[in-house]
PDB file of C-alpha atoms in Angstrom:
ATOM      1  CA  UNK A   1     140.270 106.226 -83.872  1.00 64.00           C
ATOM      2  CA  UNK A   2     138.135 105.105 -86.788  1.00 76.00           C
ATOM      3  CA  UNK A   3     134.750 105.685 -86.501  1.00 90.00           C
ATOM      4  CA  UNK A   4     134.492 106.927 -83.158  1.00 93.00           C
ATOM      5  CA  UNK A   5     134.481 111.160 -84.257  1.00 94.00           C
ATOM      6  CA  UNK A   6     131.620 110.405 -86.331  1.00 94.00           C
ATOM      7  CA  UNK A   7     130.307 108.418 -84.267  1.00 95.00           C
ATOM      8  CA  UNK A   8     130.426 110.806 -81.125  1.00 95.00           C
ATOM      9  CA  UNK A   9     128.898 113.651 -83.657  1.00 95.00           C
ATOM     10  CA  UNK A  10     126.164 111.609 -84.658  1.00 95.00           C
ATOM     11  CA  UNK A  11     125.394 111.120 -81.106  1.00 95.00           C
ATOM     12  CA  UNK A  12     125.693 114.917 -80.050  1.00 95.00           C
ATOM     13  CA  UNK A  13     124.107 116.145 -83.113  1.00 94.00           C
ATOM     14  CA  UNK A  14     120.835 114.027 -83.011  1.00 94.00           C
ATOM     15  CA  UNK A  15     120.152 115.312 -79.569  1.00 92.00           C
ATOM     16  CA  UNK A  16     120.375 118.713 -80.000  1.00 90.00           C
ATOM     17  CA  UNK A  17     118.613 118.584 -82.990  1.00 91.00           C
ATOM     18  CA  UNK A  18     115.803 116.507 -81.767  1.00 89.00           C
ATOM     19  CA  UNK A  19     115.802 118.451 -78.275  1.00 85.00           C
ATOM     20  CA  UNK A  20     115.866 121.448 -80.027  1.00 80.00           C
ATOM     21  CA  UNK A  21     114.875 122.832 -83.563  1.00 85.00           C
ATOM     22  CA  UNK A  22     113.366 119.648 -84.751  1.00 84.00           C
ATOM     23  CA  UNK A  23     111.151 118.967 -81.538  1.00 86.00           C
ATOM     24  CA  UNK A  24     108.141 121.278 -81.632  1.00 85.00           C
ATOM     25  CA  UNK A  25     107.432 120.067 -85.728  1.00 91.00           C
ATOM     26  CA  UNK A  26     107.679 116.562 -84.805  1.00 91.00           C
ATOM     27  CA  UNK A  27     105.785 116.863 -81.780  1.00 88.00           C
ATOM     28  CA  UNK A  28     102.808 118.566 -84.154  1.00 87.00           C
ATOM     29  CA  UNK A  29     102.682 115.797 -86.596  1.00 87.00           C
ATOM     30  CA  UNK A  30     103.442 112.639 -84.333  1.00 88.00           C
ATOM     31  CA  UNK A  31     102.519 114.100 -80.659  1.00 87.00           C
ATOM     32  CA  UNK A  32     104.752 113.949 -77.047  1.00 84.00           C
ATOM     33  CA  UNK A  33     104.293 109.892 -77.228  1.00 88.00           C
ATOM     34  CA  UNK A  34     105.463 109.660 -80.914  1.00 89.00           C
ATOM     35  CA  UNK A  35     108.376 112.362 -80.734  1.00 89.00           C
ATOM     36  CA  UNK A  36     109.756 110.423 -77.056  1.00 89.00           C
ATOM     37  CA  UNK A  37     109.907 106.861 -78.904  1.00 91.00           C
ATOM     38  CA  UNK A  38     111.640 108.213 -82.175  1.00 91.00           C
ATOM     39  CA  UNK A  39     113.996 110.129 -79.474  1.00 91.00           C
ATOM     40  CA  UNK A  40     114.444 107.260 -77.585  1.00 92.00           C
ATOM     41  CA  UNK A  41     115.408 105.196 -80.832  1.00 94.00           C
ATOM     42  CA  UNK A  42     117.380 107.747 -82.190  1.00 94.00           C
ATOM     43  CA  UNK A  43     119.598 108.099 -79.367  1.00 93.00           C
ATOM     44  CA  UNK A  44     119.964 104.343 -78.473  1.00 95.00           C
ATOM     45  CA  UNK A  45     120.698 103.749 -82.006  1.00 95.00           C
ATOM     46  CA  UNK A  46     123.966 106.603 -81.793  1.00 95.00           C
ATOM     47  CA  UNK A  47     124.805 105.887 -79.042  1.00 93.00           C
ATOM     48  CA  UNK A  48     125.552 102.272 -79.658  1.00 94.00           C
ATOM     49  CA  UNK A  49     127.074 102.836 -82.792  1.00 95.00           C
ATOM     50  CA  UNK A  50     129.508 104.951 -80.593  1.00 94.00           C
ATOM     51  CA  UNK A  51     130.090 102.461 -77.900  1.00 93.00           C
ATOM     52  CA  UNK A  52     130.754  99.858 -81.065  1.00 94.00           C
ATOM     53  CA  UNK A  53     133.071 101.660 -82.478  1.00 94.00           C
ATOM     54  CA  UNK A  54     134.884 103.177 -79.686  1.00 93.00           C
ATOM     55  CA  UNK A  55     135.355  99.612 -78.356  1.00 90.00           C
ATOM     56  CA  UNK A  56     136.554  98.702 -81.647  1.00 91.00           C
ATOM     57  CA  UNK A  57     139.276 101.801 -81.623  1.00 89.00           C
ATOM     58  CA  UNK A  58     142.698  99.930 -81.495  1.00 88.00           C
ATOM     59  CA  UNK A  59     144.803 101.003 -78.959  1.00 85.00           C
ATOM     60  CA  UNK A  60     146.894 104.466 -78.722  1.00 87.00           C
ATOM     61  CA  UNK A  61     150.001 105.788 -77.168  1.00 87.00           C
ATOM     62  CA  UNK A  62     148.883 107.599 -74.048  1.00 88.00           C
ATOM     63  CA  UNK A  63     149.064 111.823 -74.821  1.00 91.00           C
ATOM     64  CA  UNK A  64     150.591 112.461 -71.516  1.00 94.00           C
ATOM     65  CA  UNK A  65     152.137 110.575 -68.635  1.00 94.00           C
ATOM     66  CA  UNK A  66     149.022 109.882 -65.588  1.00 93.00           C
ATOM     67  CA  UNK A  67     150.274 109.879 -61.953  1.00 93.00           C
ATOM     68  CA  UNK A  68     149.138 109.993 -58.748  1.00 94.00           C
ATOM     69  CA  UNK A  69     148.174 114.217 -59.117  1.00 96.00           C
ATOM     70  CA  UNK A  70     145.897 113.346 -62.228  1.00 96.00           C
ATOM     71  CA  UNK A  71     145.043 110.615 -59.942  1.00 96.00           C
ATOM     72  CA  UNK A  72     143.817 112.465 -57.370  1.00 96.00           C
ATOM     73  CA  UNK A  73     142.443 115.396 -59.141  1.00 97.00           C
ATOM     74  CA  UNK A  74     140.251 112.966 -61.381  1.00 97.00           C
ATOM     75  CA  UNK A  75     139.045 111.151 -57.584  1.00 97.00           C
ATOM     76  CA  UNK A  76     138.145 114.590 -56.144  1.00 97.00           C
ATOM     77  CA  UNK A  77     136.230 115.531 -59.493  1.00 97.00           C
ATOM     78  CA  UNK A  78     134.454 112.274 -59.372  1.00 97.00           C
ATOM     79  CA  UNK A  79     133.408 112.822 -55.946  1.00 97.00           C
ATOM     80  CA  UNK A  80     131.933 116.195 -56.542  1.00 97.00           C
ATOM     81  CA  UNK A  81     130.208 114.925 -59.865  1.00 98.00           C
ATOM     82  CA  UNK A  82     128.430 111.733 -57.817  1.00 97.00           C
ATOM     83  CA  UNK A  83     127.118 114.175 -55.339  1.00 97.00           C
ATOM     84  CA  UNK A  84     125.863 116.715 -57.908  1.00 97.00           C
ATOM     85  CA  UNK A  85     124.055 114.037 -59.532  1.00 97.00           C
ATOM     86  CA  UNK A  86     122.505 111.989 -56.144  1.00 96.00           C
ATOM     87  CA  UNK A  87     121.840 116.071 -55.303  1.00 94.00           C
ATOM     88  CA  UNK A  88     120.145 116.789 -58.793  1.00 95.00           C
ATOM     89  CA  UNK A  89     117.403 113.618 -58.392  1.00 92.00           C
ATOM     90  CA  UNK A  90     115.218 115.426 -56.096  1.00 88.00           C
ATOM     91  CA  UNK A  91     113.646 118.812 -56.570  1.00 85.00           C
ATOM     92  CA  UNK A  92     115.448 119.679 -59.781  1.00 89.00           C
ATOM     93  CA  UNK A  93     113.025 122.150 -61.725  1.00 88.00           C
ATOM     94  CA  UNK A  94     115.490 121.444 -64.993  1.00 83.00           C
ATOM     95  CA  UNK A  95     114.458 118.202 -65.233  1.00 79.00           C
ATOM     96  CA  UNK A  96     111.664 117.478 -68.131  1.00 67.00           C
ATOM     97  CA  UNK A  97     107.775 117.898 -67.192  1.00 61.00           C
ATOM     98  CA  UNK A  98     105.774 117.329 -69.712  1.00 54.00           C
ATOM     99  CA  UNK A  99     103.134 119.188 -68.411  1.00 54.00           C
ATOM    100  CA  UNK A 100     105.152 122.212 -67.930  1.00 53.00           C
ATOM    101  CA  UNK A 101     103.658 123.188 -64.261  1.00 57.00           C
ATOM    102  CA  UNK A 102     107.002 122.524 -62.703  1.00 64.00           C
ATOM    103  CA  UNK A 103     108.868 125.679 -61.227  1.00 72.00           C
ATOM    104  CA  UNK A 104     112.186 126.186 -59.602  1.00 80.00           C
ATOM    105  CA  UNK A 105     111.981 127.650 -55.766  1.00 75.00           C
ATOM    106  CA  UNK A 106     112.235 130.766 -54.435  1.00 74.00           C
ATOM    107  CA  UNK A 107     115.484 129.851 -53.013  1.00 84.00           C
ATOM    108  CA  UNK A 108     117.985 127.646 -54.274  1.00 88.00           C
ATOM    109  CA  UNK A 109     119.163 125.076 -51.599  1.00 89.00           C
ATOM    110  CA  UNK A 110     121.724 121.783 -52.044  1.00 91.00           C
ATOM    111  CA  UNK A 111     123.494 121.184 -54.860  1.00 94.00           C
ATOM    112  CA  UNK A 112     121.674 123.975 -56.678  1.00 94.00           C
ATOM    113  CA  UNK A 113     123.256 126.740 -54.497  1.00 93.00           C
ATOM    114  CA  UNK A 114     126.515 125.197 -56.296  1.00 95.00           C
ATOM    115  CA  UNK A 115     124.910 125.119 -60.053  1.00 96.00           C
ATOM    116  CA  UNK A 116     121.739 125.306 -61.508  1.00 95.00           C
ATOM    117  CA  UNK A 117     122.446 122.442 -63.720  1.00 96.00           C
ATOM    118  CA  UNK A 118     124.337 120.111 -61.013  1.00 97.00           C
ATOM    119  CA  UNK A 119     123.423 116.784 -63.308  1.00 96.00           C
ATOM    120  CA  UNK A 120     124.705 118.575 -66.396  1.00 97.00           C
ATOM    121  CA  UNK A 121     128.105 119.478 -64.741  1.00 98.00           C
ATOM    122  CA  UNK A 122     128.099 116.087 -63.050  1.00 98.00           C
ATOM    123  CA  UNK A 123     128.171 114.728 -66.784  1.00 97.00           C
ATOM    124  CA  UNK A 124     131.133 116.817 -67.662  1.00 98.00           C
ATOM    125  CA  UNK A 125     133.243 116.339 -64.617  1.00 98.00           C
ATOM    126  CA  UNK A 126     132.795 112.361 -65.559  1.00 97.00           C
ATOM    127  CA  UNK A 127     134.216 113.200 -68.761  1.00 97.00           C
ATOM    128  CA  UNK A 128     136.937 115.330 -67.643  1.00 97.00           C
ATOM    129  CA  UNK A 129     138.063 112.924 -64.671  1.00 97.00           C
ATOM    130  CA  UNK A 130     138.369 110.665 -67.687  1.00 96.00           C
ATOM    131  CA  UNK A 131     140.404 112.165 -69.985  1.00 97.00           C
ATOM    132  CA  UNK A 132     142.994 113.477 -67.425  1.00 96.00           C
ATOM    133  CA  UNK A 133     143.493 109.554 -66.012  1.00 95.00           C
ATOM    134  CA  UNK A 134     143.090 108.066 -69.832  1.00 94.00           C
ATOM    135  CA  UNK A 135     144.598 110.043 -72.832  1.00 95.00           C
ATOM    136  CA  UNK A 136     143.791 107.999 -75.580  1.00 93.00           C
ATOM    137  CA  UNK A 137     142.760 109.688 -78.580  1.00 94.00           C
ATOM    138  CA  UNK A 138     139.725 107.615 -78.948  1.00 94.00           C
ATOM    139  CA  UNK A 139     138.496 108.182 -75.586  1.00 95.00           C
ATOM    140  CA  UNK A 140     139.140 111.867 -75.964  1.00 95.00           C
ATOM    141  CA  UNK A 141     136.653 111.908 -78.329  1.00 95.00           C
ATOM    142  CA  UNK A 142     133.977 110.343 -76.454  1.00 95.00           C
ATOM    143  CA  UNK A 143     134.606 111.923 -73.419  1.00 96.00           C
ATOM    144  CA  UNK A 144     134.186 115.541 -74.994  1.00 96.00           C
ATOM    145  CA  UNK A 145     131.409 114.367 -76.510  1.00 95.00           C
ATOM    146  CA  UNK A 146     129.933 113.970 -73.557  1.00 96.00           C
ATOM    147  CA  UNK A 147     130.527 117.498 -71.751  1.00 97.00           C
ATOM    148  CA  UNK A 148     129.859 119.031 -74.812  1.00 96.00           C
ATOM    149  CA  UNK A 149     126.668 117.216 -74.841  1.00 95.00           C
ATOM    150  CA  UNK A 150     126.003 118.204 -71.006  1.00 96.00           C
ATOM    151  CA  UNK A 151     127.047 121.775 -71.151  1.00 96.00           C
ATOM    152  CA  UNK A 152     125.914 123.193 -74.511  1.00 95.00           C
ATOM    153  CA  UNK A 153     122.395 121.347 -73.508  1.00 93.00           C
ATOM    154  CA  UNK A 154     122.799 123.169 -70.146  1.00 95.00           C
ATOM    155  CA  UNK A 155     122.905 126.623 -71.869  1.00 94.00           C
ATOM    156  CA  UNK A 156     120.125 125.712 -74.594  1.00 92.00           C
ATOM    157  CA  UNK A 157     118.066 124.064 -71.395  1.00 91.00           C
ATOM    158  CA  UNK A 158     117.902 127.547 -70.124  1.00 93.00           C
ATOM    159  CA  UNK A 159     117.421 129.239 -73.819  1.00 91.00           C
ATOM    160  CA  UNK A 160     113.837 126.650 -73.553  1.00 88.00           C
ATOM    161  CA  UNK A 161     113.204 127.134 -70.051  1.00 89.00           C
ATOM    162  CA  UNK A 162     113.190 130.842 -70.399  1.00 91.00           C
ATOM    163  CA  UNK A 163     111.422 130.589 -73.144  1.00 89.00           C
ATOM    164  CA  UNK A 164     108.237 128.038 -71.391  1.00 84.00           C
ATOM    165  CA  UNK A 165     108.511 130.354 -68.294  1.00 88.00           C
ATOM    166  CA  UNK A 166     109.409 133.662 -68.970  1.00 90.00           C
ATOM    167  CA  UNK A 167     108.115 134.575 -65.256  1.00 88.00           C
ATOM    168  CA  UNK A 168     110.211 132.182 -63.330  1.00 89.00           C
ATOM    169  CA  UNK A 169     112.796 131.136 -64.969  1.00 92.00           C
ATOM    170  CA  UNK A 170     114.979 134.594 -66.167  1.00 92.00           C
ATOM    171  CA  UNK A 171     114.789 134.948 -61.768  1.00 91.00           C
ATOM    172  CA  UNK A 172     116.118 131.078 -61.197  1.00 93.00           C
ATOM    173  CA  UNK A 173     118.903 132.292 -63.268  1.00 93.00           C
ATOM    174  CA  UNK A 174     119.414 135.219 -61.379  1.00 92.00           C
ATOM    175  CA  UNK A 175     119.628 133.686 -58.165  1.00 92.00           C
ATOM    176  CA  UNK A 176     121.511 130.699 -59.458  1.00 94.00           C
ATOM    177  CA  UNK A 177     124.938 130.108 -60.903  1.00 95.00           C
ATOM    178  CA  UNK A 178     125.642 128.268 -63.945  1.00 96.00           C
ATOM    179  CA  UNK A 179     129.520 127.659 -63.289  1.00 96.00           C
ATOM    180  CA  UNK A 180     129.710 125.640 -59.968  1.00 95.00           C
ATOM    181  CA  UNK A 181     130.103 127.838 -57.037  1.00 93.00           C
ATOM    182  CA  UNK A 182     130.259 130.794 -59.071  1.00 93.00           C
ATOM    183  CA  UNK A 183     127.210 132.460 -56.890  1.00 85.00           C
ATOM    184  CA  UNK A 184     129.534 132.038 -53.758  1.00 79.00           C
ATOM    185  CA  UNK A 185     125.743 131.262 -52.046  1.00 78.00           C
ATOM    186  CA  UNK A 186     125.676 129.483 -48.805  1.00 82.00           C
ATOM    187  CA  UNK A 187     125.418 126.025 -49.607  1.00 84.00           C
ATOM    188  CA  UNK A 188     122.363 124.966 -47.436  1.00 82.00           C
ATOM    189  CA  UNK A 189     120.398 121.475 -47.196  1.00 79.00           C
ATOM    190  CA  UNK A 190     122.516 118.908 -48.816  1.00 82.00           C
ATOM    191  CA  UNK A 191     120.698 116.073 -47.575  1.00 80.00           C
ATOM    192  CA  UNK A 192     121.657 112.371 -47.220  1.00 84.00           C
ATOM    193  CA  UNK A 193     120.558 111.658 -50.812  1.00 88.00           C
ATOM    194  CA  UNK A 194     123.154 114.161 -51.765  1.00 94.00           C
ATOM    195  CA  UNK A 195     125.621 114.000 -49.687  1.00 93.00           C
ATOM    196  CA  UNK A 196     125.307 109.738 -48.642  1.00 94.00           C
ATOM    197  CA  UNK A 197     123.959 108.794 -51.887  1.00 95.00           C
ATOM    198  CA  UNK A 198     126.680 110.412 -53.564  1.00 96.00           C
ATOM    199  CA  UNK A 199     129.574 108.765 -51.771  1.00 96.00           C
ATOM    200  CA  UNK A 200     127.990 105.499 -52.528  1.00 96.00           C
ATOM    201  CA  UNK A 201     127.982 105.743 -55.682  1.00 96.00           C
ATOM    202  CA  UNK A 202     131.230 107.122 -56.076  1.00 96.00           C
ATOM    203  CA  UNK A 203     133.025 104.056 -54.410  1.00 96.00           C
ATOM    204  CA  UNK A 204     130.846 101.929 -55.911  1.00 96.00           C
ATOM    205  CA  UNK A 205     131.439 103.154 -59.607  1.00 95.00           C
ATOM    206  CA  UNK A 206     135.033 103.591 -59.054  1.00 95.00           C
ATOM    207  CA  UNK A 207     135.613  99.774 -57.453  1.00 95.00           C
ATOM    208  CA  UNK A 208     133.185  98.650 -60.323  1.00 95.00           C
ATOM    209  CA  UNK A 209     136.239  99.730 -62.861  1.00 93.00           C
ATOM    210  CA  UNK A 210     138.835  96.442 -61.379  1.00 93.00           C
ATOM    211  CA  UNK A 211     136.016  93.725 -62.213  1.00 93.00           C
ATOM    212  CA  UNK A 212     134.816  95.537 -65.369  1.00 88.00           C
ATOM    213  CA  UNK A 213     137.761  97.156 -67.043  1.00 85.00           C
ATOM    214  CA  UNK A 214     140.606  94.908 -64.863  1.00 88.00           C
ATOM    215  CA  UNK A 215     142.043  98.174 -63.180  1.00 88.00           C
ATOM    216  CA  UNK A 216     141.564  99.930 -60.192  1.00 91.00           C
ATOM    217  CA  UNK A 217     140.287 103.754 -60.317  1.00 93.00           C
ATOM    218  CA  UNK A 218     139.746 106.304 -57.314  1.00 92.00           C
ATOM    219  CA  UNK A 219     140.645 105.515 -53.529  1.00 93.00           C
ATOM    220  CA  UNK A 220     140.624 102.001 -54.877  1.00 93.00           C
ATOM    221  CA  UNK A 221     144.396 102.476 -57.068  1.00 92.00           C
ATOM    222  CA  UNK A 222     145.402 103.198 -53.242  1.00 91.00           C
ATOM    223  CA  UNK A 223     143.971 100.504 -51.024  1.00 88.00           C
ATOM    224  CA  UNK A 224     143.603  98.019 -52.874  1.00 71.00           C
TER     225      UNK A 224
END
């Protein structure tokens, strides 16, 4: 794997340090403007030394044999992930406001009956449905980096947010689920951005794998 663990730490471990404990001292010597570009830097800079290396990473045997149930399972999770994430562009109170009036609704409706943080688990299904179809060590790695990276930031998103809005957010919480479908809420007004924009990108990110990585992945391995 070379590289790639430190890498995919380096990546993880900037972010939560600059989203985190570093954020409000950096913010008071440089300001919001200042702190965004040395974020912005920092995390393009780690995260191209990951893709670098992990492209670099010479192939591995495969950990476990992939058929058509990983298959399947990895299509299903992808599906769910593309719709939490077209769900989580519109109305998402998690989503950063820089000058802190935004507030989650009284109700949660779409993709936030199923989880507060639907483009946080999207993240992590993306990097589950990739590990089951593609057990290389090195990809592992980078996958896990990535839900770690989407689910630890979920639970210190709502350590901050409770923090910011002790009035609101503690009830969001309450009335919310942070496991998908763990309220066992109605799920109510998934509109077409959810719902339509989320199929589209689905097929169109799992077709885009035969031109860009020279296989087919999703409904595609079937019809195609």
């Amino acid at each position: 794997m070379g590289e790639v663990p430190i890498a995919a730490a380096a990546f993880v471990g900037t972010h939560f340090l600059l989203s985190h404990p570093l954020r409000a001292p950096i913010v008071a010597r440089v300001g919001e403007r200042g702190f965004l570009g040395l974020y912005s830097l920092v995390a393009a800079l780690t995260l191209g030394w990951l893709v670098v290396t992990y492209r670099a990473a010479p192939p591995a045997a495969s950990l476990w044999p992939v058929g058509d149930v990983l298959w399947a399972i990895a299509t299903a999770a992808m599906l769910l992930a593309s719709v939490l994430f077209m769900g989580s562009l519109v109305g998402n109170p998690a989503l950063p406001d820089p000058g802190g009036q935004q507030r989650p609704p009284v109700e949660p409706r779409g993709v936030f009956a199923i989880t507060r943080h639907p483009m946080m688990w999207s993240f992590a299904l993306w990097g589950a449905a990739h590990i089951l179809v593609y057990p290389q060590p090195a990809n592992i790695v980078l996958a896990g980096a990535i839900i770690m990276l989407a689910l630890v930031g979920a639970h210190l998103q709502d350590r901050k947010k409770a923090r910011q809005q002790p009035d609101a957010w503690p009830q969001w919480i309450a009335r919310t689920s942070f496991l998908p479908f763990a309220s066992r809420r109605p799920i109510r007004g998934l509109g077409g951005h959810a719902l339509g924009g989320g199929v589209v990108v689905w097929l169109t990110a799992t077709w885009a794998h035969i031109p860009l990585a020279g296989w087919a992945a999703g409904i595609w391995r079937w019809i195609t």
